[in-house]
mmCIF file of C-alpha atoms in Angstrom:
data_model
loop_
_atom_site.group_PDB
_atom_site.id
_atom_site.type_symbol
_atom_site.label_atom_id
_atom_site.label_comp_id
_atom_site.label_asym_id
_atom_site.label_seq_id
_atom_site.Cartn_x
_atom_site.Cartn_y
_atom_site.Cartn_z
ATOM 1 C CA MET A 1 73.599 96.985 127.557
ATOM 2 C CA ALA A 2 76.105 96.940 124.791
ATOM 3 C CA ASN A 3 76.080 94.423 122.550
ATOM 4 C CA HIS A 4 78.621 94.839 119.849
ATOM 5 C CA THR A 5 82.226 94.200 121.198
ATOM 6 C CA ILE A 6 85.103 96.691 119.727
ATOM 7 C CA LEU A 7 88.582 95.560 120.842
ATOM 8 C CA VAL A 8 90.991 98.179 120.049
ATOM 9 C CA LEU A 9 94.645 97.221 119.469
ATOM 10 C CA GLY A 10 96.739 99.559 120.334
ATOM 11 C CA GLY A 11 94.105 100.936 122.604
ATOM 12 C CA TYR A 12 96.302 103.047 124.957
ATOM 13 C CA GLY A 13 98.533 104.604 122.213
ATOM 14 C CA PHE A 14 98.588 107.905 119.657
ATOM 15 C CA PHE A 15 95.394 107.185 118.040
ATOM 16 C CA GLY A 16 93.998 104.334 119.915
ATOM 17 C CA ALA A 17 93.684 105.956 123.155
ATOM 18 C CA ARG A 18 91.423 109.030 121.417
ATOM 19 C CA ILE A 19 89.406 106.370 119.558
ATOM 20 C CA CYS A 20 89.156 104.526 122.878
ATOM 21 C CA LYS A 21 87.742 107.978 124.471
ATOM 22 C CA VAL A 22 85.285 108.237 122.095
ATOM 23 C CA LEU A 23 83.982 104.516 121.774
ATOM 24 C CA ALA A 24 84.170 104.534 125.885
ATOM 25 C CA ALA A 25 81.156 107.157 125.516
ATOM 26 C CA ASN A 26 78.723 105.230 123.123
ATOM 27 C CA LYS A 27 76.546 102.665 125.217
ATOM 28 C CA ASP A 28 75.796 100.208 122.528
ATOM 29 C CA ILE A 29 79.934 99.378 122.424
ATOM 30 C CA HIS A 30 81.683 96.639 124.874
ATOM 31 C CA LEU A 31 85.184 98.368 124.551
ATOM 32 C CA LEU A 32 88.552 96.358 125.107
ATOM 33 C CA VAL A 33 91.465 98.040 124.945
ATOM 34 C CA ALA A 34 94.616 95.805 124.375
ATOM 35 C CA GLY A 35 98.240 95.906 123.814
ATOM 36 C CA ARG A 36 101.315 94.357 124.819
ATOM 37 C CA ASP A 37 101.638 95.910 127.747
ATOM 38 C CA ALA A 38 98.448 95.408 130.377
ATOM 39 C CA GLY A 39 99.761 97.973 132.897
ATOM 40 C CA LYS A 40 98.813 100.644 130.432
ATOM 41 C CA ALA A 41 95.582 99.320 128.728
ATOM 42 C CA ARG A 42 94.494 99.370 132.947
ATOM 43 C CA ALA A 43 95.804 103.135 133.040
ATOM 44 C CA LEU A 44 93.679 103.817 130.187
ATOM 45 C CA THR A 45 90.766 101.480 131.174
ATOM 46 C CA ALA A 46 90.872 103.069 134.682
ATOM 47 C CA GLN A 47 90.787 106.732 133.262
ATOM 48 C CA LEU A 48 87.898 106.040 131.399
ATOM 49 C CA GLY A 49 85.660 104.783 133.872
ATOM 50 C CA LEU A 50 86.057 101.211 132.793
ATOM 51 C CA PRO A 51 85.997 97.724 134.520
ATOM 52 C CA PRO A 52 89.435 96.558 134.850
ATOM 53 C CA GLN A 53 88.602 93.555 133.067
ATOM 54 C CA GLN A 54 88.164 95.322 129.435
ATOM 55 C CA ALA A 55 92.211 95.718 129.880
ATOM 56 C CA LEU A 56 94.153 92.773 127.782
ATOM 57 C CA ALA A 57 97.196 91.778 127.377
ATOM 58 C CA LEU A 58 97.437 91.090 123.388
ATOM 59 C CA ASP A 59 100.107 90.490 120.700
ATOM 60 C CA ALA A 60 99.117 91.400 117.044
ATOM 61 C CA HIS A 61 101.743 88.662 116.610
ATOM 62 C CA ALA A 62 100.671 86.162 118.630
ATOM 63 C CA PRO A 63 100.281 82.803 116.890
ATOM 64 C CA ASP A 64 96.712 82.213 118.825
ATOM 65 C CA LEU A 65 95.279 86.089 117.852
ATOM 66 C CA ALA A 66 92.368 84.415 116.200
ATOM 67 C CA GLN A 67 91.582 82.145 119.117
ATOM 68 C CA ARG A 68 91.864 84.600 121.537
ATOM 69 C CA LEU A 69 89.645 87.039 119.496
ATOM 70 C CA ALA A 70 86.748 84.892 119.306
ATOM 71 C CA GLU A 71 87.182 83.581 122.633
ATOM 72 C CA LEU A 72 86.379 87.533 124.082
ATOM 73 C CA GLN A 73 83.593 86.874 121.080
ATOM 74 C CA VAL A 74 85.001 90.194 119.483
ATOM 75 C CA ASP A 75 82.460 91.616 117.084
ATOM 76 C CA THR A 76 84.955 94.288 115.246
ATOM 77 C CA LEU A 77 88.691 95.034 115.708
ATOM 78 C CA ILE A 78 90.344 98.329 115.316
ATOM 79 C CA HIS A 79 94.212 97.789 114.443
ATOM 80 C CA THR A 80 96.125 100.863 115.422
ATOM 81 C CA ALA A 81 99.268 99.409 116.293
ATOM 82 C CA GLY A 82 101.370 100.280 113.862
ATOM 83 C CA PRO A 83 103.718 101.321 111.331
ATOM 84 C CA PHE A 84 102.178 99.791 108.593
ATOM 85 C CA GLN A 85 104.539 99.832 106.166
ATOM 86 C CA GLY A 86 106.360 96.513 106.097
ATOM 87 C CA GLN A 87 103.398 94.411 108.088
ATOM 88 C CA ASP A 88 101.450 91.740 106.409
ATOM 89 C CA TYR A 89 98.236 91.026 106.861
ATOM 90 C CA ARG A 90 98.226 88.545 110.088
ATOM 91 C CA VAL A 91 96.253 90.678 112.009
ATOM 92 C CA ALA A 92 93.176 91.131 109.611
ATOM 93 C CA CYS A 93 94.132 87.385 108.922
ATOM 94 C CA ALA A 94 93.147 86.510 112.882
ATOM 95 C CA ALA A 95 89.685 88.894 112.906
ATOM 96 C CA ILE A 96 88.494 87.276 109.651
ATOM 97 C CA ASP A 97 89.238 83.730 110.821
ATOM 98 C CA ALA A 98 87.390 84.659 114.445
ATOM 99 C CA GLY A 99 84.169 86.251 112.600
ATOM 100 C CA ALA A 100 84.935 89.597 113.640
ATOM 101 C CA ASN A 101 85.119 92.754 111.193
ATOM 102 C CA TYR A 102 88.234 94.493 111.111
ATOM 103 C CA ILE A 103 89.457 98.126 110.524
ATOM 104 C CA ASP A 104 93.047 99.851 110.461
ATOM 105 C CA LEU A 105 94.524 103.168 110.610
ATOM 106 C CA ALA A 106 97.265 102.220 108.120
ATOM 107 C CA ASP A 107 98.645 104.682 105.897
ATOM 108 C CA GLY A 108 101.360 102.660 104.057
ATOM 109 C CA ARG A 109 100.661 102.614 100.387
ATOM 110 C CA ASP A 110 100.860 98.755 99.476
ATOM 111 C CA PHE A 111 99.421 97.920 102.971
ATOM 112 C CA VAL A 112 96.189 99.476 102.002
ATOM 113 C CA ALA A 113 95.851 99.039 98.160
ATOM 114 C CA GLY A 114 95.993 95.300 98.482
ATOM 115 C CA ILE A 115 93.724 94.649 101.808
ATOM 116 C CA ALA A 116 91.444 93.787 98.746
ATOM 117 C CA SER A 117 93.374 90.143 98.573
ATOM 118 C CA LEU A 118 91.405 89.369 101.949
ATOM 119 C CA ASN A 119 87.900 89.866 99.758
ATOM 120 C CA ASP A 120 86.679 86.114 99.520
ATOM 121 C CA ARG A 121 88.185 85.146 102.574
ATOM 122 C CA ALA A 122 86.005 88.060 104.127
ATOM 123 C CA LEU A 123 83.049 87.174 102.282
ATOM 124 C CA GLN A 124 83.102 83.640 102.951
ATOM 125 C CA ARG A 125 82.866 84.732 106.787
ATOM 126 C CA GLY A 126 80.593 87.609 106.133
ATOM 127 C CA VAL A 127 82.676 90.455 107.548
ATOM 128 C CA PHE A 128 83.630 93.867 107.086
ATOM 129 C CA VAL A 129 87.323 94.638 106.360
ATOM 130 C CA THR A 130 88.916 98.008 105.606
ATOM 131 C CA SER A 131 92.604 99.263 105.661
ATOM 132 C CA GLY A 132 92.849 103.261 105.770
ATOM 133 C CA ALA A 133 90.673 104.285 107.834
ATOM 134 C CA SER A 134 92.212 107.491 108.571
ATOM 135 C CA SER A 135 92.360 110.989 106.582
ATOM 136 C CA LEU A 136 93.916 109.229 103.536
ATOM 137 C CA PRO A 137 92.034 107.755 101.819
ATOM 138 C CA ALA A 138 89.295 108.092 104.122
ATOM 139 C CA LEU A 139 88.635 111.424 104.434
ATOM 140 C CA SER A 140 90.196 112.494 101.042
ATOM 141 C CA SER A 141 88.129 110.368 98.949
ATOM 142 C CA ALA A 142 85.087 111.223 101.215
ATOM 143 C CA VAL A 143 86.054 115.125 99.786
ATOM 144 C CA VAL A 144 86.395 113.666 96.240
ATOM 145 C CA GLU A 145 83.143 111.775 96.270
ATOM 146 C CA ARG A 146 81.096 115.283 97.992
ATOM 147 C CA TYR A 147 81.875 117.217 94.930
ATOM 148 C CA LEU A 148 82.782 114.754 91.867
ATOM 149 C CA PRO A 149 78.673 115.726 90.826
ATOM 150 C CA ARG A 150 80.207 118.743 89.977
ATOM 151 C CA PHE A 151 82.551 117.586 87.598
ATOM 152 C CA GLY A 152 82.236 116.678 83.661
ATOM 153 C CA GLN A 153 85.622 115.071 83.719
ATOM 154 C CA LEU A 154 88.032 115.042 86.798
ATOM 155 C CA MET A 155 91.812 115.602 85.819
ATOM 156 C CA SER A 156 93.138 116.576 88.845
ATOM 157 C CA ILE A 157 93.283 115.896 92.478
ATOM 158 C CA ARG A 158 96.284 117.546 94.345
ATOM 159 C CA HIS A 159 95.804 117.520 98.705
ATOM 160 C CA GLY A 160 97.706 117.747 100.977
ATOM 161 C CA ILE A 161 98.439 117.665 105.096
ATOM 162 C CA ALA A 162 100.233 120.779 107.574
ATOM 163 C CA SER A 163 100.804 119.246 111.150
ATOM 164 C CA GLY A 164 100.393 121.163 113.956
ATOM 165 C CA ALA A 165 102.874 121.265 117.644
ATOM 166 C CA ARG A 166 101.670 118.009 118.777
ATOM 167 C CA ALA A 167 104.126 115.156 117.393
ATOM 168 C CA PRO A 168 102.394 112.057 115.913
ATOM 169 C CA GLY A 169 103.287 108.712 118.035
ATOM 170 C CA VAL A 170 106.894 107.162 117.413
ATOM 171 C CA ALA A 171 105.815 104.184 115.141
ATOM 172 C CA THR A 172 103.265 106.926 112.903
ATOM 173 C CA MET A 173 106.333 109.400 112.593
ATOM 174 C CA ALA A 174 108.490 105.864 111.802
ATOM 175 C CA GLY A 175 105.973 105.066 108.849
ATOM 176 C CA ILE A 176 106.118 108.418 107.392
ATOM 177 C CA PHE A 177 110.001 108.876 107.731
ATOM 178 C CA SER A 178 110.373 105.502 106.100
ATOM 179 C CA TYR A 179 110.460 106.314 102.641
ATOM 180 C CA GLY A 180 112.059 109.578 103.053
ATOM 181 C CA GLY A 181 114.722 110.229 100.772
ATOM 182 C CA LYS A 182 113.332 106.776 98.582
ATOM 183 C CA PRO A 183 111.928 107.063 95.106
ATOM 184 C CA PHE A 184 107.992 106.234 94.616
ATOM 185 C CA GLN A 185 105.691 106.858 91.322
ATOM 186 C CA ARG A 186 103.170 109.565 90.991
ATOM 187 C CA LEU A 187 100.655 110.151 88.128
ATOM 188 C CA VAL A 188 101.499 113.562 86.887
ATOM 189 C CA ALA A 189 100.147 114.968 83.157
ATOM 190 C CA GLY A 190 98.925 111.978 82.506
ATOM 191 C CA ARG A 191 102.725 110.016 82.959
ATOM 192 C CA GLN A 192 103.743 107.965 85.690
ATOM 193 C CA GLU A 193 106.677 110.289 87.111
ATOM 194 C CA THR A 194 109.264 109.244 89.919
ATOM 195 C CA THR A 195 109.823 111.651 92.880
ATOM 196 C CA HIS A 196 111.532 111.101 96.425
ATOM 197 C CA GLY A 197 109.638 110.894 99.662
ATOM 198 C CA TRP A 198 109.985 114.643 101.544
ATOM 199 C CA LEU A 199 111.496 116.146 98.881
ATOM 200 C CA ASP A 200 109.381 118.260 96.100
ATOM 201 C CA LEU A 201 109.696 121.392 98.500
ATOM 202 C CA GLN A 202 106.433 123.655 97.714
ATOM 203 C CA ARG A 203 105.134 126.489 100.145
ATOM 204 C CA HIS A 204 101.156 126.302 100.329
ATOM 205 C CA ARG A 205 99.025 128.998 101.458
ATOM 206 C CA PHE A 206 96.053 127.354 103.540
ATOM 207 C CA ALA A 207 93.156 129.541 104.583
ATOM 208 C CA ALA A 208 93.456 131.766 107.648
ATOM 209 C CA PRO A 209 94.564 131.334 110.638
ATOM 210 C CA ILE A 210 97.117 128.620 109.150
ATOM 211 C CA GLY A 211 98.868 130.395 106.364
ATOM 212 C CA SER A 212 101.773 129.659 104.801
ATOM 213 C CA ARG A 213 103.652 126.067 105.237
ATOM 214 C CA LEU A 214 106.105 124.233 103.669
ATOM 215 C CA LEU A 215 105.012 120.341 102.283
ATOM 216 C CA GLY A 216 106.960 117.505 100.650
ATOM 217 C CA SER A 217 106.056 115.000 98.690
ATOM 218 C CA CYS A 218 105.005 111.485 100.479
ATOM 219 C CA ASP A 219 103.818 108.334 99.623
ATOM 220 C CA VAL A 220 100.817 107.584 100.229
ATOM 221 C CA PRO A 221 97.279 104.935 99.226
ATOM 222 C CA ASP A 222 95.270 107.682 97.223
ATOM 223 C CA LEU A 223 98.335 107.688 94.838
ATOM 224 C CA THR A 224 97.710 103.919 93.617
ATOM 225 C CA LEU A 225 93.743 104.171 94.284
ATOM 226 C CA PHE A 226 92.545 107.737 93.182
ATOM 227 C CA PRO A 227 93.897 106.641 89.707
ATOM 228 C CA GLN A 228 91.915 103.269 89.729
ATOM 229 C CA ARG A 229 88.722 104.867 91.254
ATOM 230 C CA TYR A 230 88.386 107.797 88.916
ATOM 231 C CA PRO A 231 89.440 107.126 85.317
ATOM 232 C CA GLY A 232 90.798 109.843 83.055
ATOM 233 C CA LEU A 233 92.543 111.335 85.905
ATOM 234 C CA GLU A 234 96.095 112.877 84.738
ATOM 235 C CA THR A 235 97.565 113.965 88.047
ATOM 236 C CA VAL A 236 97.841 112.857 91.824
ATOM 237 C CA THR A 237 99.481 114.506 94.581
ATOM 238 C CA PHE A 238 99.859 114.354 97.783
ATOM 239 C CA HIS A 239 102.559 116.545 100.212
ATOM 240 C CA ALA A 240 102.601 116.817 103.955
ATOM 241 C CA GLY A 241 104.776 119.388 106.012
ATOM 242 C CA PHE A 242 105.065 120.372 109.621
ATOM 243 C CA ALA A 243 104.152 123.595 112.043
ATOM 244 C CA SER A 244 107.682 124.400 112.185
ATOM 245 C CA ALA A 245 109.630 125.657 108.907
ATOM 246 C CA PRO A 246 113.402 125.002 110.236
ATOM 247 C CA GLY A 247 112.061 121.657 111.431
ATOM 248 C CA HIS A 248 110.618 120.637 107.864
ATOM 249 C CA LEU A 249 113.929 121.890 106.329
ATOM 250 C CA PHE A 250 115.941 119.513 108.241
ATOM 251 C CA VAL A 251 113.414 116.486 107.049
ATOM 252 C CA TRP A 252 114.130 118.047 103.754
ATOM 253 C CA ALA A 253 117.901 117.875 104.053
ATOM 254 C CA ALA A 254 117.997 114.582 105.282
ATOM 255 C CA ALA A 255 115.791 113.027 102.806
ATOM 256 C CA GLN A 256 118.642 114.572 99.968
ATOM 257 C CA LEU A 257 121.232 112.897 101.900
ATOM 258 C CA VAL A 258 119.240 109.511 101.780
ATOM 259 C CA ARG A 259 118.396 110.539 97.984
ATOM 260 C CA LEU A 260 121.687 110.945 97.852
ATOM 261 C CA GLY A 261 123.296 107.855 99.352
ATOM 262 C CA LEU A 262 124.474 109.376 101.884
ATOM 263 C CA LEU A 263 122.531 108.653 104.419
ATOM 264 C CA ARG A 264 121.035 105.062 104.587
ATOM 265 C CA SER A 265 117.773 105.762 105.914
ATOM 266 C CA LEU A 266 116.013 108.605 107.942
ATOM 267 C CA LEU A 267 114.331 105.841 110.675
ATOM 268 C CA PRO A 268 117.376 106.141 113.029
ATOM 269 C CA LEU A 269 116.320 109.721 113.545
ATOM 270 C CA VAL A 270 112.787 109.180 114.271
ATOM 271 C CA ARG A 271 112.886 108.997 118.305
ATOM 272 C CA PRO A 272 115.701 111.778 118.561
ATOM 273 C CA LEU A 273 113.184 113.957 116.279
ATOM 274 C CA HIS A 274 110.190 112.693 118.645
ATOM 275 C CA ALA A 275 112.061 113.671 121.644
ATOM 276 C CA ILE A 276 113.094 117.461 120.076
ATOM 277 C CA SER A 277 109.751 118.174 118.912
ATOM 278 C CA GLN A 278 107.500 117.368 122.329
ATOM 279 C CA TRP A 279 110.594 119.808 123.604
ATOM 280 C CA LEU A 280 109.804 122.364 121.390
ATOM 281 C CA GLU A 281 106.005 121.770 121.279
ATOM 282 C CA PRO A 282 105.173 125.184 123.221
ATOM 283 C CA LEU A 283 107.287 127.047 121.018
ATOM 284 C CA VAL A 284 105.210 126.003 117.363
ATOM 285 C CA SER A 285 101.858 126.452 116.387
ATOM 286 C CA ASP A 286 98.970 124.293 117.541
ATOM 287 C CA LYS A 287 97.474 124.518 114.432
ATOM 288 C CA GLY A 288 96.862 122.339 111.389
ATOM 289 C CA ALA A 289 95.179 121.910 108.311
ATOM 290 C CA MET A 290 94.305 119.320 104.994
ATOM 291 C CA PHE A 291 93.340 120.457 101.946
ATOM 292 C CA VAL A 292 91.786 119.000 98.827
ATOM 293 C CA THR A 293 92.157 120.605 95.245
ATOM 294 C CA MET A 294 90.422 119.312 92.435
ATOM 295 C CA ASP A 295 90.547 120.579 88.705
ATOM 296 C CA GLY A 296 88.802 119.469 85.435
ATOM 297 C CA VAL A 297 85.986 120.617 83.226
ATOM 298 C CA GLY A 298 82.344 121.253 84.974
ATOM 299 C CA ARG A 299 79.100 120.024 83.645
ATOM 300 C CA ASP A 300 78.761 123.283 81.862
ATOM 301 C CA ASP A 301 82.076 122.306 79.666
ATOM 302 C CA GLN A 302 83.662 125.441 81.481
ATOM 303 C CA PRO A 303 87.272 124.354 83.450
ATOM 304 C CA LEU A 304 86.719 123.997 87.055
ATOM 305 C CA SER A 305 88.497 124.628 90.460
ATOM 306 C CA LEU A 306 87.897 123.570 93.646
ATOM 307 C CA THR A 307 89.489 123.608 96.760
ATOM 308 C CA TRP A 308 88.572 122.277 99.889
ATOM 309 C CA GLN A 309 90.159 122.539 103.644
ATOM 310 C CA LEU A 310 89.909 121.181 107.123
ATOM 311 C CA LEU A 311 91.651 123.275 110.221
ATOM 312 C CA ALA A 312 91.952 122.340 113.007
ATOM 313 C CA ALA A 313 93.314 124.440 116.220
ATOM 314 C CA GLN A 314 94.486 123.503 119.711
ATOM 315 C CA ASN A 315 96.516 120.615 118.824
ATOM 316 C CA HIS A 316 93.501 118.767 117.582
ATOM 317 C CA GLY A 317 94.817 117.729 114.564
ATOM 318 C CA PRO A 318 95.861 114.285 115.542
ATOM 319 C CA HIS A 319 92.075 113.700 116.343
ATOM 320 C CA ILE A 320 91.305 113.763 112.519
ATOM 321 C CA PRO A 321 92.945 110.567 111.577
ATOM 322 C CA CYS A 322 90.744 108.827 114.152
ATOM 323 C CA GLY A 323 87.326 109.907 112.886
ATOM 324 C CA ALA A 324 86.709 106.974 109.924
ATOM 325 C CA ALA A 325 87.262 104.208 112.654
ATOM 326 C CA ILE A 326 85.277 106.263 115.154
ATOM 327 C CA ALA A 327 82.652 106.445 112.001
ATOM 328 C CA LEU A 328 82.611 103.248 111.113
ATOM 329 C CA ALA A 329 82.867 101.626 114.496
ATOM 330 C CA ASN A 330 79.595 103.545 115.632
ATOM 331 C CA LYS A 331 78.166 102.128 112.392
ATOM 332 C CA LEU A 332 78.624 98.737 113.099
ATOM 333 C CA ALA A 333 77.053 99.266 116.680
ATOM 334 C CA THR A 334 73.903 99.883 115.289
ATOM 335 C CA SER A 335 73.572 97.557 112.403
ATOM 336 C CA THR A 336 72.938 93.972 111.854
ATOM 337 C CA ARG A 337 74.900 91.280 110.581
ATOM 338 C CA ASP A 338 73.297 91.921 107.364
ATOM 339 C CA ASP A 339 72.633 95.447 107.704
ATOM 340 C CA ALA A 340 73.830 97.435 104.351
ATOM 341 C CA GLN A 341 75.541 99.939 106.571
ATOM 342 C CA VAL A 342 78.573 98.573 105.567
ATOM 343 C CA PRO A 343 79.144 95.819 103.091
ATOM 344 C CA HIS A 344 80.856 92.512 103.425
ATOM 345 C CA GLY A 345 84.285 91.676 102.248
ATOM 346 C CA ALA A 346 87.322 93.600 102.457
ATOM 347 C CA MET A 347 88.550 96.888 100.857
ATOM 348 C CA PRO A 348 90.743 99.751 100.971
ATOM 349 C CA CYS A 349 88.457 102.373 102.847
ATOM 350 C CA VAL A 350 87.742 104.305 99.626
ATOM 351 C CA GLY A 351 84.136 106.205 99.264
ATOM 352 C CA LEU A 352 82.698 104.406 102.843
ATOM 353 C CA LEU A 353 82.147 107.792 104.026
ATOM 354 C CA THR A 354 80.873 110.904 103.623
ATOM 355 C CA VAL A 355 81.933 114.378 105.056
ATOM 356 C CA GLU A 356 79.518 114.439 107.239
ATOM 357 C CA ASP A 357 79.875 111.120 109.031
ATOM 358 C CA TYR A 358 83.743 112.292 109.396
ATOM 359 C CA LEU A 359 82.797 115.228 111.014
ATOM 360 C CA ALA A 360 80.079 114.052 113.317
ATOM 361 C CA ALA A 361 82.789 111.494 114.481
ATOM 362 C CA LEU A 362 84.910 114.827 115.232
ATOM 363 C CA GLN A 363 82.280 116.477 117.436
ATOM 364 C CA GLY A 364 83.908 118.187 120.578
ATOM 365 C CA HIS A 365 87.325 119.285 118.743
ATOM 366 C CA ASP A 366 88.382 122.454 117.421
ATOM 367 C CA VAL A 367 87.976 121.294 113.920
ATOM 368 C CA THR A 368 86.554 123.836 110.943
ATOM 369 C CA GLU A 369 85.777 122.555 107.496
ATOM 370 C CA VAL A 370 86.276 125.225 104.666
ATOM 371 C CA PRO A 371 84.036 123.503 101.855
ATOM 372 C CA ALA A 372 84.858 124.308 98.636
#
């Protein structure tokens, strides 16, 4: 009988539903699908073959959230209801107060980096709290940790993601477009430099069959977390792009208008672009990819450059951000309260998983690793 209760907040959403589908098959987990729309939650539980009482109407902003979580005897809460840019930590605090572990898929730079401010509170309750359980920084840091022993000195981490045709949810798009054309800082050649969201246009060639894709600069947690974790780094950059080159160029041009002050924000474009991307999906490549390039000096004092890649086909790319939450949930469900599989306290999701942990959570999907 399942003995670990996991509640997925936003469980019927773009990423939440993918996570729920995997966790529902784990006999150690009692899964609760939660969100503001009880009808959508019930529809997903029916699809997953779960009893209707495992679908819940639950608002992340409800003042009695901690009480509800305690009444439901939730052991772990997975928060997928973004965008996280601009959110506070009320959901994480409610989970802590209810004595539940907390995991989120946040990609907001300040939000993920700031989760450590809850460390004392989490330690007092003896729970595990992490933010950024997604491609960044969970998977990107797992890659760096895997190859770090090959370096005498790691000096540069350049990484990026190119999506396939399948557009993420509106909330996710709002998060990644929120900084379009807006300035942010990143470490380049040992100095903090200013760049702008979705600008710094460049072309990157991924392994076949992905090929060449346009990428633009993005404001992500790794830009803060990696220089803190890896002393001696001189450069950390991240770029992302879309499967459609015309679509990417449209976003790049709109970001230029924001940078020039001719457009206040890209946010009004999110819903129409989301609709257009859905219409165009059959015409655009279903393949996406992620790369991490590490440069520095090897153990033999010779220059060393390594590039790792992950390729996704059949529009399976959106499953990749779900891997960390699934892997962590499986660890929590099979461990005791005092097990060392995950630490107590609050921390960004950096170095908590191995690449193997992550890929195991993606089994069954058309995802291929290209090791360095």
